[in-house]
PDB file of N, CA and C in Angstrom:
ATOM      1  N   MET K   1       0.810  -1.181  -0.007  1.00 61.00           N
ATOM      2  CA  MET K   1      -0.006  -0.014  -0.032  1.00 61.00           C
ATOM      3  C   MET K   1       0.874   1.296  -0.015  1.00 61.00           C
ATOM      4  N   LYS K   2       1.942   1.236   0.829  1.00 70.00           N
ATOM      5  CA  LYS K   2       2.842   2.434   0.863  1.00 70.00           C
ATOM      6  C   LYS K   2       3.524   2.609  -0.451  1.00 70.00           C
ATOM      7  N   SER K   3       3.825   1.503  -1.146  1.00 81.00           N
ATOM      8  CA  SER K   3       4.494   1.604  -2.432  1.00 81.00           C
ATOM      9  C   SER K   3       3.584   2.254  -3.457  1.00 81.00           C
ATOM     10  N   THR K   4       2.323   1.933  -3.496  1.00 89.00           N
ATOM     11  CA  THR K   4       1.369   2.522  -4.453  1.00 89.00           C
ATOM     12  C   THR K   4       1.223   4.021  -4.215  1.00 89.00           C
ATOM     13  N   SER K   5       1.056   4.467  -3.002  1.00 87.00           N
ATOM     14  CA  SER K   5       0.880   5.891  -2.750  1.00 87.00           C
ATOM     15  C   SER K   5       2.172   6.632  -3.007  1.00 87.00           C
ATOM     16  N   ARG K   6       3.302   5.995  -2.778  1.00 88.00           N
ATOM     17  CA  ARG K   6       4.579   6.584  -3.106  1.00 88.00           C
ATOM     18  C   ARG K   6       4.748   6.742  -4.591  1.00 88.00           C
ATOM     19  N   THR K   7       4.331   5.745  -5.355  1.00 91.00           N
ATOM     20  CA  THR K   7       4.473   5.781  -6.829  1.00 91.00           C
ATOM     21  C   THR K   7       3.554   6.847  -7.344  1.00 91.00           C
ATOM     22  N   ILE K   8       2.330   7.002  -6.827  1.00 91.00           N
ATOM     23  CA  ILE K   8       1.330   7.993  -7.320  1.00 91.00           C
ATOM     24  C   ILE K   8       1.896   9.376  -7.014  1.00 91.00           C
ATOM     25  N   GLY K   9       2.486   9.544  -5.825  1.00 88.00           N
ATOM     26  CA  GLY K   9       3.042  10.832  -5.467  1.00 88.00           C
ATOM     27  C   GLY K   9       4.219  11.251  -6.342  1.00 88.00           C
ATOM     28  N   PHE K  10       5.054  10.234  -6.616  1.00 88.00           N
ATOM     29  CA  PHE K  10       6.209  10.517  -7.543  1.00 88.00           C
ATOM     30  C   PHE K  10       5.708  10.815  -8.986  1.00 88.00           C
ATOM     31  N   ALA K  11       4.714  10.137  -9.440  1.00 90.00           N
ATOM     32  CA  ALA K  11       4.165  10.427 -10.787  1.00 90.00           C
ATOM     33  C   ALA K  11       3.523  11.833 -10.789  1.00 90.00           C
ATOM     34  N   ALA K  12       2.802  12.199  -9.740  1.00 90.00           N
ATOM     35  CA  ALA K  12       2.191  13.547  -9.716  1.00 90.00           C
ATOM     36  C   ALA K  12       3.251  14.635  -9.670  1.00 90.00           C
ATOM     37  N   LEU K  13       4.313  14.411  -8.874  1.00 86.00           N
ATOM     38  CA  LEU K  13       5.351  15.389  -8.801  1.00 86.00           C
ATOM     39  C   LEU K  13       6.085  15.517 -10.106  1.00 86.00           C
ATOM     40  N   SER K  14       6.366  14.378 -10.769  1.00 90.00           N
ATOM     41  CA  SER K  14       7.003  14.378 -12.114  1.00 90.00           C
ATOM     42  C   SER K  14       6.138  15.118 -13.092  1.00 90.00           C
ATOM     43  N   LEU K  15       4.847  14.893 -13.071  1.00 85.00           N
ATOM     44  CA  LEU K  15       3.944  15.605 -14.085  1.00 85.00           C
ATOM     45  C   LEU K  15       3.938  17.061 -13.771  1.00 85.00           C
ATOM     46  N   LEU K  16       3.944  17.465 -12.498  1.00 84.00           N
ATOM     47  CA  LEU K  16       3.909  18.870 -12.178  1.00 84.00           C
ATOM     48  C   LEU K  16       5.211  19.571 -12.636  1.00 84.00           C
ATOM     49  N   LEU K  17       6.314  18.942 -12.416  1.00 82.00           N
ATOM     50  CA  LEU K  17       7.629  19.480 -12.896  1.00 82.00           C
ATOM     51  C   LEU K  17       7.671  19.551 -14.421  1.00 82.00           C
ATOM     52  N   LEU K  18       7.085  18.615 -15.114  1.00 81.00           N
ATOM     53  CA  LEU K  18       7.097  18.636 -16.576  1.00 81.00           C
ATOM     54  C   LEU K  18       6.221  19.788 -17.064  1.00 81.00           C
ATOM     55  N   LEU K  19       5.115  19.988 -16.432  1.00 81.00           N
ATOM     56  CA  LEU K  19       4.202  21.074 -16.807  1.00 81.00           C
ATOM     57  C   LEU K  19       4.850  22.452 -16.535  1.00 81.00           C
ATOM     58  N   LEU K  20       5.473  22.580 -15.373  1.00 80.00           N
ATOM     59  CA  LEU K  20       6.179  23.834 -15.102  1.00 80.00           C
ATOM     60  C   LEU K  20       7.320  24.120 -16.086  1.00 80.00           C
ATOM     61  N   ALA K  21       8.083  23.078 -16.470  1.00 81.00           N
ATOM     62  CA  ALA K  21       9.169  23.247 -17.407  1.00 81.00           C
ATOM     63  C   ALA K  21       8.657  23.652 -18.815  1.00 81.00           C
ATOM     64  N   ALA K  22       7.457  23.153 -19.125  1.00 77.00           N
ATOM     65  CA  ALA K  22       6.887  23.470 -20.467  1.00 77.00           C
ATOM     66  C   ALA K  22       6.411  24.915 -20.487  1.00 77.00           C
ATOM     67  N   CYS K  23       6.112  25.513 -19.406  1.00 74.00           N
ATOM     68  CA  CYS K  23       5.587  26.872 -19.319  1.00 74.00           C
ATOM     69  C   CYS K  23       6.606  27.938 -19.128  1.00 74.00           C
ATOM     70  N   THR K  24       7.883  27.552 -19.020  1.00 69.00           N
ATOM     71  CA  THR K  24       8.936  28.546 -18.723  1.00 69.00           C
ATOM     72  C   THR K  24       9.442  29.157 -20.112  1.00 69.00           C
ATOM     73  N   ASN K  25      10.126  30.315 -19.989  1.00 69.00           N
ATOM     74  CA  ASN K  25      10.687  30.987 -21.155  1.00 69.00           C
ATOM     75  C   ASN K  25      11.808  30.110 -21.731  1.00 69.00           C
ATOM     76  N   ALA K  26      11.843  29.903 -23.033  1.00 61.00           N
ATOM     77  CA  ALA K  26      12.841  29.055 -23.692  1.00 61.00           C
ATOM     78  C   ALA K  26      14.155  29.777 -23.942  1.00 61.00           C
ATOM     79  N   SER K  27      14.199  31.093 -23.696  1.00 58.00           N
ATOM     80  CA  SER K  27      15.337  31.874 -23.970  1.00 58.00           C
ATOM     81  C   SER K  27      16.454  31.589 -22.900  1.00 58.00           C
ATOM     82  N   THR K  28      17.644  31.331 -23.385  1.00 55.00           N
ATOM     83  CA  THR K  28      18.738  31.052 -22.450  1.00 55.00           C
ATOM     84  C   THR K  28      19.788  32.181 -22.506  1.00 55.00           C
ATOM     85  N   SER K  29      19.519  33.288 -23.120  1.00 55.00           N
ATOM     86  CA  SER K  29      20.489  34.339 -23.241  1.00 55.00           C
ATOM     87  C   SER K  29      20.555  35.098 -21.945  1.00 55.00           C
ATOM     88  N   SER K  30      21.701  35.727 -21.677  1.00 53.00           N
ATOM     89  CA  SER K  30      21.907  36.520 -20.501  1.00 53.00           C
ATOM     90  C   SER K  30      21.253  37.890 -20.690  1.00 53.00           C
ATOM     91  N   PRO K  31      20.913  38.623 -19.615  1.00 54.00           N
ATOM     92  CA  PRO K  31      20.340  39.949 -19.738  1.00 54.00           C
ATOM     93  C   PRO K  31      21.178  40.912 -20.611  1.00 54.00           C
ATOM     94  N   ALA K  32      22.527  40.754 -20.529  1.00 53.00           N
ATOM     95  CA  ALA K  32      23.397  41.650 -21.334  1.00 53.00           C
ATOM     96  C   ALA K  32      23.215  41.325 -22.798  1.00 53.00           C
ATOM     97  N   GLU K  33      23.112  40.079 -23.172  1.00 53.00           N
ATOM     98  CA  GLU K  33      22.889  39.689 -24.561  1.00 53.00           C
ATOM     99  C   GLU K  33      21.476  40.207 -25.046  1.00 53.00           C
ATOM    100  N   GLU K  34      20.472  40.140 -24.231  1.00 52.00           N
ATOM    101  CA  GLU K  34      19.161  40.584 -24.526  1.00 52.00           C
ATOM    102  C   GLU K  34      19.142  42.045 -24.768  1.00 52.00           C
ATOM    103  N   THR K  35      19.882  42.876 -23.970  1.00 51.00           N
ATOM    104  CA  THR K  35      19.918  44.275 -24.152  1.00 51.00           C
ATOM    105  C   THR K  35      20.645  44.618 -25.422  1.00 51.00           C
ATOM    106  N   THR K  36      21.719  43.939 -25.798  1.00 50.00           N
ATOM    107  CA  THR K  36      22.399  44.206 -27.031  1.00 50.00           C
ATOM    108  C   THR K  36      21.559  43.891 -28.209  1.00 50.00           C
ATOM    109  N   SER K  37      20.855  42.730 -28.209  1.00 49.00           N
ATOM    110  CA  SER K  37      20.010  42.363 -29.363  1.00 49.00           C
ATOM    111  C   SER K  37      18.837  43.305 -29.498  1.00 49.00           C
ATOM    112  N   THR K  38      18.256  43.783 -28.341  1.00 49.00           N
ATOM    113  CA  THR K  38      17.166  44.723 -28.358  1.00 49.00           C
ATOM    114  C   THR K  38      17.656  46.055 -28.954  1.00 49.00           C
ATOM    115  N   THR K  39      18.809  46.506 -28.567  1.00 49.00           N
ATOM    116  CA  THR K  39      19.292  47.771 -29.041  1.00 49.00           C
ATOM    117  C   THR K  39      19.549  47.731 -30.519  1.00 49.00           C
ATOM    118  N   ASN K  40      20.111  46.597 -30.989  1.00 49.00           N
ATOM    119  CA  ASN K  40      20.318  46.495 -32.453  1.00 49.00           C
ATOM    120  C   ASN K  40      19.001  46.439 -33.210  1.00 49.00           C
ATOM    121  N   THR K  41      18.015  45.780 -32.661  1.00 49.00           N
ATOM    122  CA  THR K  41      16.707  45.695 -33.325  1.00 49.00           C
ATOM    123  C   THR K  41      16.117  47.080 -33.431  1.00 49.00           C
ATOM    124  N   ILE K  42      16.176  47.843 -32.363  1.00 50.00           N
ATOM    125  CA  ILE K  42      15.562  49.174 -32.371  1.00 50.00           C
ATOM    126  C   ILE K  42      16.272  50.054 -33.354  1.00 50.00           C
ATOM    127  N   GLU K  43      17.603  50.005 -33.405  1.00 51.00           N
ATOM    128  CA  GLU K  43      18.314  50.851 -34.304  1.00 51.00           C
ATOM    129  C   GLU K  43      18.017  50.514 -35.787  1.00 51.00           C
ATOM    130  N   THR K  44      17.930  49.239 -36.031  1.00 51.00           N
ATOM    131  CA  THR K  44      17.688  48.730 -37.384  1.00 51.00           C
ATOM    132  C   THR K  44      16.324  49.036 -37.880  1.00 51.00           C
ATOM    133  N   SER K  45      15.320  48.949 -36.970  1.00 48.00           N
ATOM    134  CA  SER K  45      13.920  49.077 -37.383  1.00 48.00           C
ATOM    135  C   SER K  45      13.382  50.489 -37.232  1.00 48.00           C
ATOM    136  N   ALA K  46      14.165  51.437 -36.701  1.00 51.00           N
ATOM    137  CA  ALA K  46      13.700  52.783 -36.537  1.00 51.00           C
ATOM    138  C   ALA K  46      13.269  53.491 -37.790  1.00 51.00           C
ATOM    139  N   PRO K  47      13.954  53.369 -38.963  1.00 55.00           N
ATOM    140  CA  PRO K  47      13.469  54.000 -40.147  1.00 55.00           C
ATOM    141  C   PRO K  47      12.096  53.522 -40.683  1.00 55.00           C
ATOM    142  N   ALA K  48      11.858  52.201 -40.468  1.00 53.00           N
ATOM    143  CA  ALA K  48      10.613  51.584 -40.926  1.00 53.00           C
ATOM    144  C   ALA K  48       9.426  51.739 -39.928  1.00 53.00           C
ATOM    145  N   GLU K  49       9.729  52.320 -38.783  1.00 55.00           N
ATOM    146  CA  GLU K  49       8.680  52.437 -37.753  1.00 55.00           C
ATOM    147  C   GLU K  49       7.492  53.207 -38.233  1.00 55.00           C
ATOM    148  N   ASN K  50       7.680  54.279 -38.965  1.00 60.00           N
ATOM    149  CA  ASN K  50       6.565  55.104 -39.435  1.00 60.00           C
ATOM    150  C   ASN K  50       5.740  54.441 -40.528  1.00 60.00           C
ATOM    151  N   THR K  51       6.287  53.548 -41.315  1.00 73.00           N
ATOM    152  CA  THR K  51       5.534  52.884 -42.348  1.00 73.00           C
ATOM    153  C   THR K  51       4.663  51.726 -41.848  1.00 73.00           C
ATOM    154  N   ASN K  52       4.958  51.153 -40.666  1.00 81.00           N
ATOM    155  CA  ASN K  52       4.208  50.017 -40.144  1.00 81.00           C
ATOM    156  C   ASN K  52       3.184  50.481 -39.131  1.00 81.00           C
ATOM    157  N   LYS K  53       2.935  51.717 -38.959  1.00 86.00           N
ATOM    158  CA  LYS K  53       1.989  52.199 -38.000  1.00 86.00           C
ATOM    159  C   LYS K  53       0.526  51.940 -38.447  1.00 86.00           C
ATOM    160  N   THR K  54      -0.276  51.365 -37.521  1.00 89.00           N
ATOM    161  CA  THR K  54      -1.682  51.074 -37.862  1.00 89.00           C
ATOM    162  C   THR K  54      -2.523  52.281 -37.598  1.00 89.00           C
ATOM    163  N   THR K  55      -3.393  52.611 -38.527  1.00 91.00           N
ATOM    164  CA  THR K  55      -4.286  53.790 -38.291  1.00 91.00           C
ATOM    165  C   THR K  55      -5.650  53.208 -38.031  1.00 91.00           C
ATOM    166  N   TYR K  56      -6.385  53.934 -37.209  1.00 93.00           N
ATOM    167  CA  TYR K  56      -7.735  53.522 -36.867  1.00 93.00           C
ATOM    168  C   TYR K  56      -8.722  54.575 -37.224  1.00 93.00           C
ATOM    169  N   PRO K  57      -9.929  54.164 -37.687  1.00 94.00           N
ATOM    170  CA  PRO K  57     -10.574  52.871 -37.579  1.00 94.00           C
ATOM    171  C   PRO K  57      -9.909  51.918 -38.663  1.00 94.00           C
ATOM    172  N   LEU K  58      -9.765  50.688 -38.238  1.00 94.00           N
ATOM    173  CA  LEU K  58      -9.173  49.664 -39.034  1.00 94.00           C
ATOM    174  C   LEU K  58     -10.300  48.704 -39.523  1.00 94.00           C
ATOM    175  N   THR K  59     -10.472  48.472 -40.802  1.00 95.00           N
ATOM    176  CA  THR K  59     -11.460  47.619 -41.320  1.00 95.00           C
ATOM    177  C   THR K  59     -10.808  46.306 -41.859  1.00 95.00           C
ATOM    178  N   ILE K  60     -11.267  45.133 -41.357  1.00 94.00           N
ATOM    179  CA  ILE K  60     -10.750  43.842 -41.793  1.00 94.00           C
ATOM    180  C   ILE K  60     -11.867  43.040 -42.418  1.00 94.00           C
ATOM    181  N   GLU K  61     -11.608  42.575 -43.690  1.00 95.00           N
ATOM    182  CA  GLU K  61     -12.586  41.792 -44.380  1.00 95.00           C
ATOM    183  C   GLU K  61     -12.250  40.303 -44.088  1.00 95.00           C
ATOM    184  N   ASN K  62     -13.262  39.518 -43.619  1.00 92.00           N
ATOM    185  CA  ASN K  62     -13.054  38.118 -43.274  1.00 92.00           C
ATOM    186  C   ASN K  62     -14.289  37.338 -43.786  1.00 92.00           C
ATOM    187  N   PHE K  63     -14.303  36.060 -43.429  1.00 91.00           N
ATOM    188  CA  PHE K  63     -15.383  35.220 -43.814  1.00 91.00           C
ATOM    189  C   PHE K  63     -15.914  34.482 -42.600  1.00 91.00           C
ATOM    190  N   THR K  64     -17.195  34.140 -42.542  1.00 89.00           N
ATOM    191  CA  THR K  64     -17.781  33.351 -41.491  1.00 89.00           C
ATOM    192  C   THR K  64     -18.671  32.297 -41.977  1.00 89.00           C
ATOM    193  N   ILE K  65     -18.867  31.285 -41.186  1.00 86.00           N
ATOM    194  CA  ILE K  65     -19.806  30.155 -41.608  1.00 86.00           C
ATOM    195  C   ILE K  65     -20.766  30.011 -40.447  1.00 86.00           C
ATOM    196  N   SER K  66     -22.038  29.809 -40.737  1.00 77.00           N
ATOM    197  CA  SER K  66     -23.023  29.722 -39.670  1.00 77.00           C
ATOM    198  C   SER K  66     -23.270  28.242 -39.350  1.00 77.00           C
ATOM    199  N   GLY K  67     -23.214  27.862 -38.104  1.00 75.00           N
ATOM    200  CA  GLY K  67     -23.559  26.594 -37.625  1.00 75.00           C
ATOM    201  C   GLY K  67     -22.674  25.451 -38.214  1.00 75.00           C
ATOM    202  N   GLU K  68     -23.250  24.290 -38.314  1.00 76.00           N
ATOM    203  CA  GLU K  68     -22.540  23.147 -38.820  1.00 76.00           C
ATOM    204  C   GLU K  68     -22.723  23.152 -40.306  1.00 76.00           C
ATOM    205  N   GLY K  69     -21.621  23.291 -41.090  1.00 77.00           N
ATOM    206  CA  GLY K  69     -21.712  23.300 -42.519  1.00 77.00           C
ATOM    207  C   GLY K  69     -22.344  24.584 -43.042  1.00 77.00           C
ATOM    208  N   GLY K  70     -22.695  24.593 -44.209  1.00 84.00           N
ATOM    209  CA  GLY K  70     -23.339  25.833 -44.760  1.00 84.00           C
ATOM    210  C   GLY K  70     -22.305  26.527 -45.717  1.00 84.00           C
ATOM    211  N   GLU K  71     -22.684  27.767 -45.942  1.00 87.00           N
ATOM    212  CA  GLU K  71     -21.956  28.525 -46.948  1.00 87.00           C
ATOM    213  C   GLU K  71     -21.067  29.651 -46.278  1.00 87.00           C
ATOM    214  N   TRP K  72     -19.907  29.866 -46.727  1.00 89.00           N
ATOM    215  CA  TRP K  72     -19.055  30.902 -46.204  1.00 89.00           C
ATOM    216  C   TRP K  72     -19.587  32.234 -46.695  1.00 89.00           C
ATOM    217  N   LYS K  73     -19.735  33.197 -45.778  1.00 90.00           N
ATOM    218  CA  LYS K  73     -20.249  34.537 -46.152  1.00 90.00           C
ATOM    219  C   LYS K  73     -19.256  35.582 -45.728  1.00 90.00           C
ATOM    220  N   PRO K  74     -19.139  36.604 -46.494  1.00 93.00           N
ATOM    221  CA  PRO K  74     -18.205  37.689 -46.110  1.00 93.00           C
ATOM    222  C   PRO K  74     -18.644  38.382 -44.828  1.00 93.00           C
ATOM    223  N   LYS K  75     -17.650  38.811 -44.020  1.00 93.00           N
ATOM    224  CA  LYS K  75     -17.889  39.514 -42.790  1.00 93.00           C
ATOM    225  C   LYS K  75     -16.906  40.636 -42.677  1.00 93.00           C
ATOM    226  N   VAL K  76     -17.316  41.802 -42.311  1.00 95.00           N
ATOM    227  CA  VAL K  76     -16.501  42.990 -42.163  1.00 95.00           C
ATOM    228  C   VAL K  76     -16.373  43.329 -40.678  1.00 95.00           C
ATOM    229  N   GLN K  77     -15.149  43.513 -40.201  1.00 92.00           N
ATOM    230  CA  GLN K  77     -14.989  43.874 -38.794  1.00 92.00           C
ATOM    231  C   GLN K  77     -14.252  45.251 -38.781  1.00 92.00           C
ATOM    232  N   VAL K  78     -14.771  46.147 -37.960  1.00 94.00           N
ATOM    233  CA  VAL K  78     -14.222  47.505 -37.846  1.00 94.00           C
ATOM    234  C   VAL K  78     -13.736  47.686 -36.444  1.00 94.00           C
ATOM    235  N   PHE K  79     -12.432  48.033 -36.277  1.00 93.00           N
ATOM    236  CA  PHE K  79     -11.886  48.356 -34.915  1.00 93.00           C
ATOM    237  C   PHE K  79     -11.672  49.795 -34.853  1.00 93.00           C
ATOM    238  N   ASP K  80     -12.290  50.445 -33.874  1.00 95.00           N
ATOM    239  CA  ASP K  80     -12.107  51.869 -33.615  1.00 95.00           C
ATOM    240  C   ASP K  80     -10.825  52.251 -32.877  1.00 95.00           C
ATOM    241  N   LYS K  81     -10.295  51.276 -32.136  1.00 93.00           N
ATOM    242  CA  LYS K  81      -9.058  51.490 -31.371  1.00 93.00           C
ATOM    243  C   LYS K  81      -8.319  50.155 -31.254  1.00 93.00           C
ATOM    244  N   THR K  82      -7.068  50.223 -30.743  1.00 92.00           N
ATOM    245  CA  THR K  82      -6.309  49.044 -30.573  1.00 92.00           C
ATOM    246  C   THR K  82      -6.969  48.068 -29.591  1.00 92.00           C
ATOM    247  N   PRO K  83      -7.129  46.760 -29.947  1.00 90.00           N
ATOM    248  CA  PRO K  83      -7.800  45.821 -29.014  1.00 90.00           C
ATOM    249  C   PRO K  83      -7.027  45.681 -27.757  1.00 90.00           C
ATOM    250  N   GLU K  84      -7.691  45.565 -26.661  1.00 94.00           N
ATOM    251  CA  GLU K  84      -7.031  45.406 -25.335  1.00 94.00           C
ATOM    252  C   GLU K  84      -6.901  43.957 -25.025  1.00 94.00           C
ATOM    253  N   ARG K  85      -7.830  43.057 -25.512  1.00 94.00           N
ATOM    254  CA  ARG K  85      -7.778  41.663 -25.293  1.00 94.00           C
ATOM    255  C   ARG K  85      -8.076  40.935 -26.590  1.00 94.00           C
ATOM    256  N   VAL K  86      -7.511  39.746 -26.760  1.00 92.00           N
ATOM    257  CA  VAL K  86      -7.692  38.917 -27.918  1.00 92.00           C
ATOM    258  C   VAL K  86      -8.034  37.539 -27.527  1.00 92.00           C
ATOM    259  N   VAL K  87      -8.965  36.949 -28.212  1.00 93.00           N
ATOM    260  CA  VAL K  87      -9.342  35.515 -27.967  1.00 93.00           C
ATOM    261  C   VAL K  87      -9.126  34.789 -29.299  1.00 93.00           C
ATOM    262  N   ALA K  88      -8.397  33.687 -29.220  1.00 92.00           N
ATOM    263  CA  ALA K  88      -8.124  32.907 -30.414  1.00 92.00           C
ATOM    264  C   ALA K  88      -8.801  31.531 -30.277  1.00 92.00           C
ATOM    265  N   ASN K  89      -9.562  31.130 -31.174  1.00 87.00           N
ATOM    266  CA  ASN K  89     -10.133  29.797 -31.153  1.00 87.00           C
ATOM    267  C   ASN K  89     -10.152  29.200 -32.513  1.00 87.00           C
ATOM    268  N   THR K  90     -10.046  27.906 -32.627  1.00 77.00           N
ATOM    269  CA  THR K  90      -9.895  27.146 -33.849  1.00 77.00           C
ATOM    270  C   THR K  90      -9.149  27.865 -34.857  1.00 77.00           C
TER     271      THR K  90
END
């Protein structure tokens, strides 16, 4: 009986550690390297900054399907300001 509870505890701990490791940042660079790469990126992209600026209201043309099956129909979305939250599904 002790062996079973010990095995379950070890399996639970292992699963917890695996999940925590999967949720960590994959970057292994030091803070000094990150500062250098960020500085280079900012200097390089500075001239193009004005050309990539989004202006609002922003209109996006998309398609939607109703229910199960059916026909794809055009859908227009208008954003008056920068979205604060985003939900992604399927």
